[in-house]
mmCIF file of C-alpha atoms in Angstrom:
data_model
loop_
_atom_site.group_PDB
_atom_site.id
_atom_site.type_symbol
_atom_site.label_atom_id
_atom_site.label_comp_id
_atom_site.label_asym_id
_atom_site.label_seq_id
_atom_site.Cartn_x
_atom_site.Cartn_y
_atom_site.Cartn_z
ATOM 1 C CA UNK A 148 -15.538 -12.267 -47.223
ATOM 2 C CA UNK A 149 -13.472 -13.391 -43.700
ATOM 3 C CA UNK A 150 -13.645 -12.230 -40.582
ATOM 4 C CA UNK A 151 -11.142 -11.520 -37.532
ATOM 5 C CA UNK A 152 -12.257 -12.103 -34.293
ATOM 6 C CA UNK A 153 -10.117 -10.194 -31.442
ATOM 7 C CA UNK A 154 -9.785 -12.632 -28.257
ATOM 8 C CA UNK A 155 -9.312 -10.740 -24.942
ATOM 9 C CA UNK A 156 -7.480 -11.999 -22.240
ATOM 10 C CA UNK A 157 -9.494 -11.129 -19.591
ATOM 11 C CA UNK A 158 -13.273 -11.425 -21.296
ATOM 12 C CA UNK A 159 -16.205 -11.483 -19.176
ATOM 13 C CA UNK A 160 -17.610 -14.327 -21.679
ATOM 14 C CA UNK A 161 -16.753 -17.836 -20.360
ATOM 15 C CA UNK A 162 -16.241 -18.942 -24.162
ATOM 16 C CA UNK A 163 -13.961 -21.420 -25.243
ATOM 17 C CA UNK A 164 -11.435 -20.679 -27.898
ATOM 18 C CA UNK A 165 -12.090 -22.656 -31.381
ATOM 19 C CA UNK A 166 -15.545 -23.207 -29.705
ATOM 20 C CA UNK A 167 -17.988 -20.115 -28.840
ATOM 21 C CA UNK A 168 -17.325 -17.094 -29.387
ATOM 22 C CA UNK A 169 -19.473 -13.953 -27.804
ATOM 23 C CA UNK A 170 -19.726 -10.698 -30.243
ATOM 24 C CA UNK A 171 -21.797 -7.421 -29.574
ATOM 25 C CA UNK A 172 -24.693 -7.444 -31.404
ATOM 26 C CA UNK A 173 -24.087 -4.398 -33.255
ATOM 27 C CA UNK A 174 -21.742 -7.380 -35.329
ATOM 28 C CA UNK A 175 -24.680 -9.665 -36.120
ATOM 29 C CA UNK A 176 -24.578 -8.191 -39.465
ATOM 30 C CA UNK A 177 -20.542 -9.056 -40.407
ATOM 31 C CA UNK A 178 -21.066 -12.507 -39.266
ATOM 32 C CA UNK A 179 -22.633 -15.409 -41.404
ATOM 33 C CA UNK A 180 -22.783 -19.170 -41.105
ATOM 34 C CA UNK A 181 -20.226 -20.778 -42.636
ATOM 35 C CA UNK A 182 -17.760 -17.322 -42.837
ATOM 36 C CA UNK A 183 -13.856 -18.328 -42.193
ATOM 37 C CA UNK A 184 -12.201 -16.407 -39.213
ATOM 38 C CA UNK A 185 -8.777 -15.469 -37.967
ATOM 39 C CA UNK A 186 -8.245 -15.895 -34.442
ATOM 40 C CA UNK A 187 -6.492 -12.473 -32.803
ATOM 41 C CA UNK A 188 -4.856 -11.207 -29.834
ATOM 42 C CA UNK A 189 -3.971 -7.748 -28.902
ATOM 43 C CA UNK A 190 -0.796 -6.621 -27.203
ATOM 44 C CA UNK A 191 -0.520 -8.118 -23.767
ATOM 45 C CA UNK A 192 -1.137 -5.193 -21.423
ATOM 46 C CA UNK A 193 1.318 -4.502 -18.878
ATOM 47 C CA UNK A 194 -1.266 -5.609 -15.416
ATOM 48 C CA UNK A 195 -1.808 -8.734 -17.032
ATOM 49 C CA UNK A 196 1.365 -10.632 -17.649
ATOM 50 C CA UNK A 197 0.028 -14.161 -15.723
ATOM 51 C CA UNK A 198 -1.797 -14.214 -19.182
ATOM 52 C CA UNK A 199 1.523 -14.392 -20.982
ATOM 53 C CA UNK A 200 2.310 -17.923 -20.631
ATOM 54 C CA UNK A 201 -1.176 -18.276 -22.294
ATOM 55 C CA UNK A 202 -0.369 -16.896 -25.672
ATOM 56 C CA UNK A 203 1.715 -17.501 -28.697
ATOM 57 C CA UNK A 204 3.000 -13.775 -28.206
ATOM 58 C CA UNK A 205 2.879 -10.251 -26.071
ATOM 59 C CA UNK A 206 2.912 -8.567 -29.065
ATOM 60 C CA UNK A 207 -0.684 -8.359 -31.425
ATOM 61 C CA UNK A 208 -0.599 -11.405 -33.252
ATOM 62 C CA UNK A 209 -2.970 -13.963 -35.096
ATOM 63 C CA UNK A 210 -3.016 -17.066 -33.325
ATOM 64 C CA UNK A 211 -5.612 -19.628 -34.849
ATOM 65 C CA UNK A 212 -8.268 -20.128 -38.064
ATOM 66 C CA UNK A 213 -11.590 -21.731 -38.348
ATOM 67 C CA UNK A 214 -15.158 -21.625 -39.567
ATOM 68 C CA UNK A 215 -18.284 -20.091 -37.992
ATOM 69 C CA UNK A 216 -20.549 -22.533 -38.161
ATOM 70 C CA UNK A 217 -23.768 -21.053 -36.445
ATOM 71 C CA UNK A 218 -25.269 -17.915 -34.660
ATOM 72 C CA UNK A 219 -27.101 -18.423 -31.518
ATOM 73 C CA UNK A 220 -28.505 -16.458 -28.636
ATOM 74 C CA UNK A 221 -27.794 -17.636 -24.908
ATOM 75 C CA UNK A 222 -30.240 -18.384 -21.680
ATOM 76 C CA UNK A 223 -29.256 -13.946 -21.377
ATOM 77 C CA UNK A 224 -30.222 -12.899 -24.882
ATOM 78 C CA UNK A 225 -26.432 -12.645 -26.030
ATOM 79 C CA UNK A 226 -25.427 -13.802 -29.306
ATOM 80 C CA UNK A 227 -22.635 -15.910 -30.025
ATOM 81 C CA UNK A 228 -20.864 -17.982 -32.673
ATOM 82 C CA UNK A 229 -20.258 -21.529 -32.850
ATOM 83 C CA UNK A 230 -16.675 -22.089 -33.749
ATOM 84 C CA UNK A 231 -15.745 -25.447 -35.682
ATOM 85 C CA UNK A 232 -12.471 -26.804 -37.910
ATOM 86 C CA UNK A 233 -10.319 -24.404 -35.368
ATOM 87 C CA UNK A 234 -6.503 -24.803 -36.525
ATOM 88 C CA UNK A 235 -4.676 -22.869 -34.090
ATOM 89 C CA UNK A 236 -0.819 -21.917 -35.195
ATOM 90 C CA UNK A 237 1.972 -23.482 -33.636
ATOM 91 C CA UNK A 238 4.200 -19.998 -34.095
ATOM 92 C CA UNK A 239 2.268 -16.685 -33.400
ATOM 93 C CA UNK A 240 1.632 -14.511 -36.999
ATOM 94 C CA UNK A 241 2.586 -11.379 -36.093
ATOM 95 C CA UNK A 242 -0.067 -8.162 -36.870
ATOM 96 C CA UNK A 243 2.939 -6.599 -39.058
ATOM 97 C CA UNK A 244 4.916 -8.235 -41.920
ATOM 98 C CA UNK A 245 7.989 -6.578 -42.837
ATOM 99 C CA UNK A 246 6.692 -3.580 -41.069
ATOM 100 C CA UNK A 247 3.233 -3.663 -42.955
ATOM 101 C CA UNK A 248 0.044 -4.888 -41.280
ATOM 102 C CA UNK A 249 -1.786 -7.888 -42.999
ATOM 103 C CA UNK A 250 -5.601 -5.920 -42.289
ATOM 104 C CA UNK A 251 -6.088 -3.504 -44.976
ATOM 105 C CA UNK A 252 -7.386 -0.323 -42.716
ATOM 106 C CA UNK A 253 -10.025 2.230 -43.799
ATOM 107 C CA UNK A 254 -9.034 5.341 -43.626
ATOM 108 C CA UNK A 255 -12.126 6.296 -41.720
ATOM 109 C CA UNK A 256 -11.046 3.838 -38.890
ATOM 110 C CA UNK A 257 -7.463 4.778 -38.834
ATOM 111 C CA UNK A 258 -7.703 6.221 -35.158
ATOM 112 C CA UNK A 259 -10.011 3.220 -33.494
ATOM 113 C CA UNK A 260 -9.793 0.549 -36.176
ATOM 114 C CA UNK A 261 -7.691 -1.934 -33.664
ATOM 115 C CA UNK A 262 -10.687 -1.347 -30.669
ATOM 116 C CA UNK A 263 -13.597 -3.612 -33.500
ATOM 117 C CA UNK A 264 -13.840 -6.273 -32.095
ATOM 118 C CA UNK A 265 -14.766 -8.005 -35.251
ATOM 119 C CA UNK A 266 -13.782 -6.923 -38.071
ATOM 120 C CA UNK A 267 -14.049 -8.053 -41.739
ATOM 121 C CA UNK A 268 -11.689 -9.122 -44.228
ATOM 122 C CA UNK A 269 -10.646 -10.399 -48.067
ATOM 123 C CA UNK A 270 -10.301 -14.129 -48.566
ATOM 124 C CA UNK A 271 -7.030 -12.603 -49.710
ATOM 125 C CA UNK A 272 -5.955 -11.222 -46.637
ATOM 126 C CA UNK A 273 -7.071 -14.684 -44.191
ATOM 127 C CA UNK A 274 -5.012 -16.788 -46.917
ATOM 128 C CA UNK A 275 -1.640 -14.462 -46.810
ATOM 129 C CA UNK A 276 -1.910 -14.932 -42.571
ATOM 130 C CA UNK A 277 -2.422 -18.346 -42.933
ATOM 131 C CA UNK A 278 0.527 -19.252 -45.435
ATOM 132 C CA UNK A 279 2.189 -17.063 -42.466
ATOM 133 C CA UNK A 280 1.036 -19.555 -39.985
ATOM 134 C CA UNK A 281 2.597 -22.465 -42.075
ATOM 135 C CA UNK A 282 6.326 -21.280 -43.342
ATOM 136 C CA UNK A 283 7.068 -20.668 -39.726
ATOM 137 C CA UNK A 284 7.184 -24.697 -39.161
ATOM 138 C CA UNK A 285 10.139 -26.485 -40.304
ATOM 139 C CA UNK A 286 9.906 -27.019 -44.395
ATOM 140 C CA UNK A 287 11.085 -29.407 -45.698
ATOM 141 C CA UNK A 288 13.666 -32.678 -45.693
ATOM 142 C CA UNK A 289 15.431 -34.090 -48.730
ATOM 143 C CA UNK A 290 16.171 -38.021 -49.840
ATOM 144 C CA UNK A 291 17.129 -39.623 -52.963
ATOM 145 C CA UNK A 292 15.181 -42.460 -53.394
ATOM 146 C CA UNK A 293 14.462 -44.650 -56.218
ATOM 147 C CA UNK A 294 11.454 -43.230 -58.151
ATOM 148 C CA UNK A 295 9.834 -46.825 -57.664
ATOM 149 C CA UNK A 296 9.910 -46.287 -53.938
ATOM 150 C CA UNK A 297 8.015 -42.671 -55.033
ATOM 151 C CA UNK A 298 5.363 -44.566 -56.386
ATOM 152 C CA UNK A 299 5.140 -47.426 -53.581
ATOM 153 C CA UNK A 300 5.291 -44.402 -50.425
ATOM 154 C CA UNK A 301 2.934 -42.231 -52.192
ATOM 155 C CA UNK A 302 0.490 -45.152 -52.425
ATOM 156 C CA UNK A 303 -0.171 -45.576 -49.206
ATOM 157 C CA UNK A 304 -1.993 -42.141 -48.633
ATOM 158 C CA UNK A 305 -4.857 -41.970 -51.037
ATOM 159 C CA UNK A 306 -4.565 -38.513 -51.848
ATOM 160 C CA UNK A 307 -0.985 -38.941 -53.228
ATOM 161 C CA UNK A 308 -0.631 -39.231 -57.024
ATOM 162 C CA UNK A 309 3.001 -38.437 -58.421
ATOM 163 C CA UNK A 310 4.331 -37.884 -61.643
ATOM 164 C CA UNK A 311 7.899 -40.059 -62.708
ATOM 165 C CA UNK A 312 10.483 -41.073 -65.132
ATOM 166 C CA UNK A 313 11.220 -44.925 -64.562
ATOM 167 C CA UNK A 314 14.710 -46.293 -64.090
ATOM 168 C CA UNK A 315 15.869 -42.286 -62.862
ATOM 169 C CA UNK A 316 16.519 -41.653 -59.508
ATOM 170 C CA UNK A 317 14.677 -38.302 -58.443
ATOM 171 C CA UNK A 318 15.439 -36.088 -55.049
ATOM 172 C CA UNK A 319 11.928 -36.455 -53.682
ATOM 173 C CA UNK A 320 11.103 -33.428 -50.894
ATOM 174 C CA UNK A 321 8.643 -34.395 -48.144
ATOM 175 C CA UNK A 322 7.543 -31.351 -46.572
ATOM 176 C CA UNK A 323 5.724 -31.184 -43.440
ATOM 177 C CA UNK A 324 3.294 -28.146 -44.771
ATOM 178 C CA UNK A 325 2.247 -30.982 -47.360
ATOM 179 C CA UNK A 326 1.991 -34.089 -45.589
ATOM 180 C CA UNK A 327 0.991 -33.328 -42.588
ATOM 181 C CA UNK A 328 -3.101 -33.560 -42.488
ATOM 182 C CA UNK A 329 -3.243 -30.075 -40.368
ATOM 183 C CA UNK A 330 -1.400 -28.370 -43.187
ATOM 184 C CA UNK A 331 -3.919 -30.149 -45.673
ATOM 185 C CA UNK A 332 -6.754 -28.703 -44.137
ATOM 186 C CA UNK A 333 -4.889 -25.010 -44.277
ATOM 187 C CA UNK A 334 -4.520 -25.353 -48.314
ATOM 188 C CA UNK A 335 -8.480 -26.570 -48.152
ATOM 189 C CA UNK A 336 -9.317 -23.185 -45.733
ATOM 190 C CA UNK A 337 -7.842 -21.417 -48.425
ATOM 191 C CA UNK A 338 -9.058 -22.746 -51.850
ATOM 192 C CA UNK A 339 -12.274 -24.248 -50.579
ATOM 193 C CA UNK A 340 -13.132 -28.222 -51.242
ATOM 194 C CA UNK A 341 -14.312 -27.860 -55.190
ATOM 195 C CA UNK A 342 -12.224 -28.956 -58.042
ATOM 196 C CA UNK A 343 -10.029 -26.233 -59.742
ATOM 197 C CA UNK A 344 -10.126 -28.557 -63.014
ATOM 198 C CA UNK A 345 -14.156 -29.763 -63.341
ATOM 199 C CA UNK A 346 -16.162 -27.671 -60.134
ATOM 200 C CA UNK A 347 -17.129 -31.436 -58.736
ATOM 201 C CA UNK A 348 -17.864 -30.910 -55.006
ATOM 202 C CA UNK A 349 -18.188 -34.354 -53.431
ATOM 203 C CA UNK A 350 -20.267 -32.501 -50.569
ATOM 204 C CA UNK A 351 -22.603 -30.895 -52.680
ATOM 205 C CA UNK A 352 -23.225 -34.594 -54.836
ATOM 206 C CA UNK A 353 -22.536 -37.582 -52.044
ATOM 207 C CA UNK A 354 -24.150 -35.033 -49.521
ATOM 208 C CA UNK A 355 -23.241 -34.219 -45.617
ATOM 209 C CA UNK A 356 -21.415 -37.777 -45.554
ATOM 210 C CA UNK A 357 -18.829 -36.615 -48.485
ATOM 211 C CA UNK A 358 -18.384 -33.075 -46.938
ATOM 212 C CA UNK A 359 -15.397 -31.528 -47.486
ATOM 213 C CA UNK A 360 -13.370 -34.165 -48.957
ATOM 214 C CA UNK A 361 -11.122 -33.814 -51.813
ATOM 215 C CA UNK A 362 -7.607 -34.431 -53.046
ATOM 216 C CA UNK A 363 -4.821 -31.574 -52.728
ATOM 217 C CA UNK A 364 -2.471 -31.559 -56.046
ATOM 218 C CA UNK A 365 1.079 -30.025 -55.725
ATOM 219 C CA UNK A 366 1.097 -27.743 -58.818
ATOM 220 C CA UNK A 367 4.671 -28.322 -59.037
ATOM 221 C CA UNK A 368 5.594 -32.231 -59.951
ATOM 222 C CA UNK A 369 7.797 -33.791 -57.068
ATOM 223 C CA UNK A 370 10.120 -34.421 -60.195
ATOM 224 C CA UNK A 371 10.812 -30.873 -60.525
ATOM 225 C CA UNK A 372 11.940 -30.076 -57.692
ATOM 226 C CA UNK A 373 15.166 -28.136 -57.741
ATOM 227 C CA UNK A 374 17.513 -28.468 -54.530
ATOM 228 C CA UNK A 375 15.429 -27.112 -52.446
ATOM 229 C CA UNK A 376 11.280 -26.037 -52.630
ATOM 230 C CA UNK A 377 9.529 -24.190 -49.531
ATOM 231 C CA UNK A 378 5.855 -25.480 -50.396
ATOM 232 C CA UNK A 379 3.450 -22.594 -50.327
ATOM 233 C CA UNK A 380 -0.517 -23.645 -49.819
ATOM 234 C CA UNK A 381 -1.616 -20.738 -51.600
ATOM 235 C CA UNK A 382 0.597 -20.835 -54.929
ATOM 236 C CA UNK A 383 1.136 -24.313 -54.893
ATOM 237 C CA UNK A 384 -1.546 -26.880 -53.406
ATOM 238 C CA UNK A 385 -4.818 -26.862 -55.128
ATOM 239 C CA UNK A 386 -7.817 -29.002 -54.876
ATOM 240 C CA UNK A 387 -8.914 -31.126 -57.359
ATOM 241 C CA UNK A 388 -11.394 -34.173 -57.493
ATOM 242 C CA UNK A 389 -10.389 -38.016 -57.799
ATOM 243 C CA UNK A 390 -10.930 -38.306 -60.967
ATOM 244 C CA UNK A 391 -9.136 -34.636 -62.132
ATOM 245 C CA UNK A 392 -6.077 -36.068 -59.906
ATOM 246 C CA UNK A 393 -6.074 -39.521 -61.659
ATOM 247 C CA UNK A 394 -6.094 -37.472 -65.711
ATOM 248 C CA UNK A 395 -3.482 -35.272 -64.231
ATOM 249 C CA UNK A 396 -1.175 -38.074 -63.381
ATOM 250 C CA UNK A 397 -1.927 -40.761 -65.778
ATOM 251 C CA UNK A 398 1.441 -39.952 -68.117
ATOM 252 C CA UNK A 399 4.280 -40.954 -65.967
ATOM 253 C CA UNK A 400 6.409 -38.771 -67.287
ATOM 254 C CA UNK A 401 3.878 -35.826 -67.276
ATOM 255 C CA UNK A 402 1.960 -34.026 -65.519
ATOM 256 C CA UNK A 403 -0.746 -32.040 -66.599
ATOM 257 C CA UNK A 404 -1.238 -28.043 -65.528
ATOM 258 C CA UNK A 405 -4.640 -27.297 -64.384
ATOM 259 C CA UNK A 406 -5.347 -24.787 -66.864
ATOM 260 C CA UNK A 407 -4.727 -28.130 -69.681
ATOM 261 C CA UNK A 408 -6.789 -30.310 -67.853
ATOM 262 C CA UNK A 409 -9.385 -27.107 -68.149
ATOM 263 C CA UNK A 410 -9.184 -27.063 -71.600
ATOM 264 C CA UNK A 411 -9.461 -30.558 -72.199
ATOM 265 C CA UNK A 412 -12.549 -30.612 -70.209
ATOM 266 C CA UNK A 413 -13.960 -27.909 -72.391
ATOM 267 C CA UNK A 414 -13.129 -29.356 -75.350
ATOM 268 C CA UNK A 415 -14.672 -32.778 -74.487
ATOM 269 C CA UNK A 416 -18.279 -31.328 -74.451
ATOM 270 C CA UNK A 417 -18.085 -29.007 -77.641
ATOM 271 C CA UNK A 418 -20.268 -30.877 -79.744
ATOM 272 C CA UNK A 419 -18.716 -31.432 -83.774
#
């Protein structure tokens, strides 16, 4: 389960946004260590437009995602949450899509579910607004390189492992929503950090030093890439471990699917 947390312009809380945030306390319930949130704003109201230049949008809109890390009382009593790995969105998400609001709304809460404060969410729902977030940025750019140049760039960043056909030339696609380490950690707040292939968390084996480290796989091979490819964190970034990412890519001119790699794993420990 995810949260939203509604951000008012005007609150009487001197929190810092991706840092505290102050909750009634009839919400002490709906909010756990270590729950992912989506940041949200209202619509702007029509006395307070010197907050405009402040937001992403006057309209309601998501703005930001992160982690609650811990629950804590102040010097008054209040409670409050202690924000960390705050992404905020370069493009406001807007509360609709296509006419069709992202929250799924009781229908006991139909006439006062917007004045919660908090309210709670699917994993489901906090990854479709933050793919949002990410395919308002620009995409993607195209050059056709030689596929040893593939192997010699992708080298350089440690959790790049490509698939290729030697002596063919292949259109590689850089996109921005991959390579960029901000749009990393958006495919890891939506899959978690444990392997899809094995369930190896480096956290929960190396310990607070390893925490929330792994590799993110494209599940589509750079090879097969058609003229164009909009890269979506949710359908097509996964996490896997080192050593998953290394079996997947071993076969230059394959690359295995994570539901092979599965079954090989399975198949390695049945006993004869």
């Amino acid at each position: 389960m995810c949260v939203v947390l509604a951000e008012s312009d005007d609150s009487k809380w001197d929190d810092k946004t991706g840092e505290r945030y102050h909750f009634p306390k009839q919400y002490q319930k709906s909010l756990t260590p270590g729950m992912r949130f989506v940041y949200y704003k209202g619509r702007l109201k029509p006395g307070n437009k010197e907050y405009s230049s402040k937001r992403l949008s006057d309209a309601p809109h998501y703005f930001g995602i992160g982690r609650i890390s811990e629950i804590r009382p102040d010097e008054a009593g209040h409670l409050y949450a202690v924000l960390t790995e705050f992404q905020p969105f370069e493009q406001a998400v807007l509360a609709k899509n296509d006419g069709v609001y992202y929250e799924e709304i009781p229908e006991q809460q139909k006439s006062n579910y917007w004045r919660f404060s908090v309210r709670p969410i699917s994993g489901e729902v906090f990854a479709d607004i933050a793919v949002a977030s990410a395919l308002t940025e620009s995409r993607f750019i195209m050059d056709d390189i030689e596929s040893e140049e593939i192997l010699q760039e992708d080298a350089t960043d440690e959790e790049s492992l490509v698939s290729y056909e030697e002596g063919k030339k292949t259109s590689k696609f850089v996109t921005k929503y991959e390579r960029n380490p901000k749009l990393k950690k958006l495919a890891k707040s939506i899959h978690g950090t444990t392997c899809f292939a094995c369930g190896f968390n480096f956290g929960d084996f190396y310990g607070e030093y390893a925490k929330d480290f792994i590799h993110i796989h494209h599940v589509v091979p750079v090879s097969e890439f058609g003229m164009s490819k909009i890269v979506n964190p949710k359908t097509d970034l996964v996490p896997v471990c080192a050593n998953c990412h290394g079996i997947i890519h071993r076969k230059k001119d394959r690359t295995l699917s994570i539901d092979e790699l599965k079954d090989m794993i399975a198949a390695s420990k049945k006993t004869p």
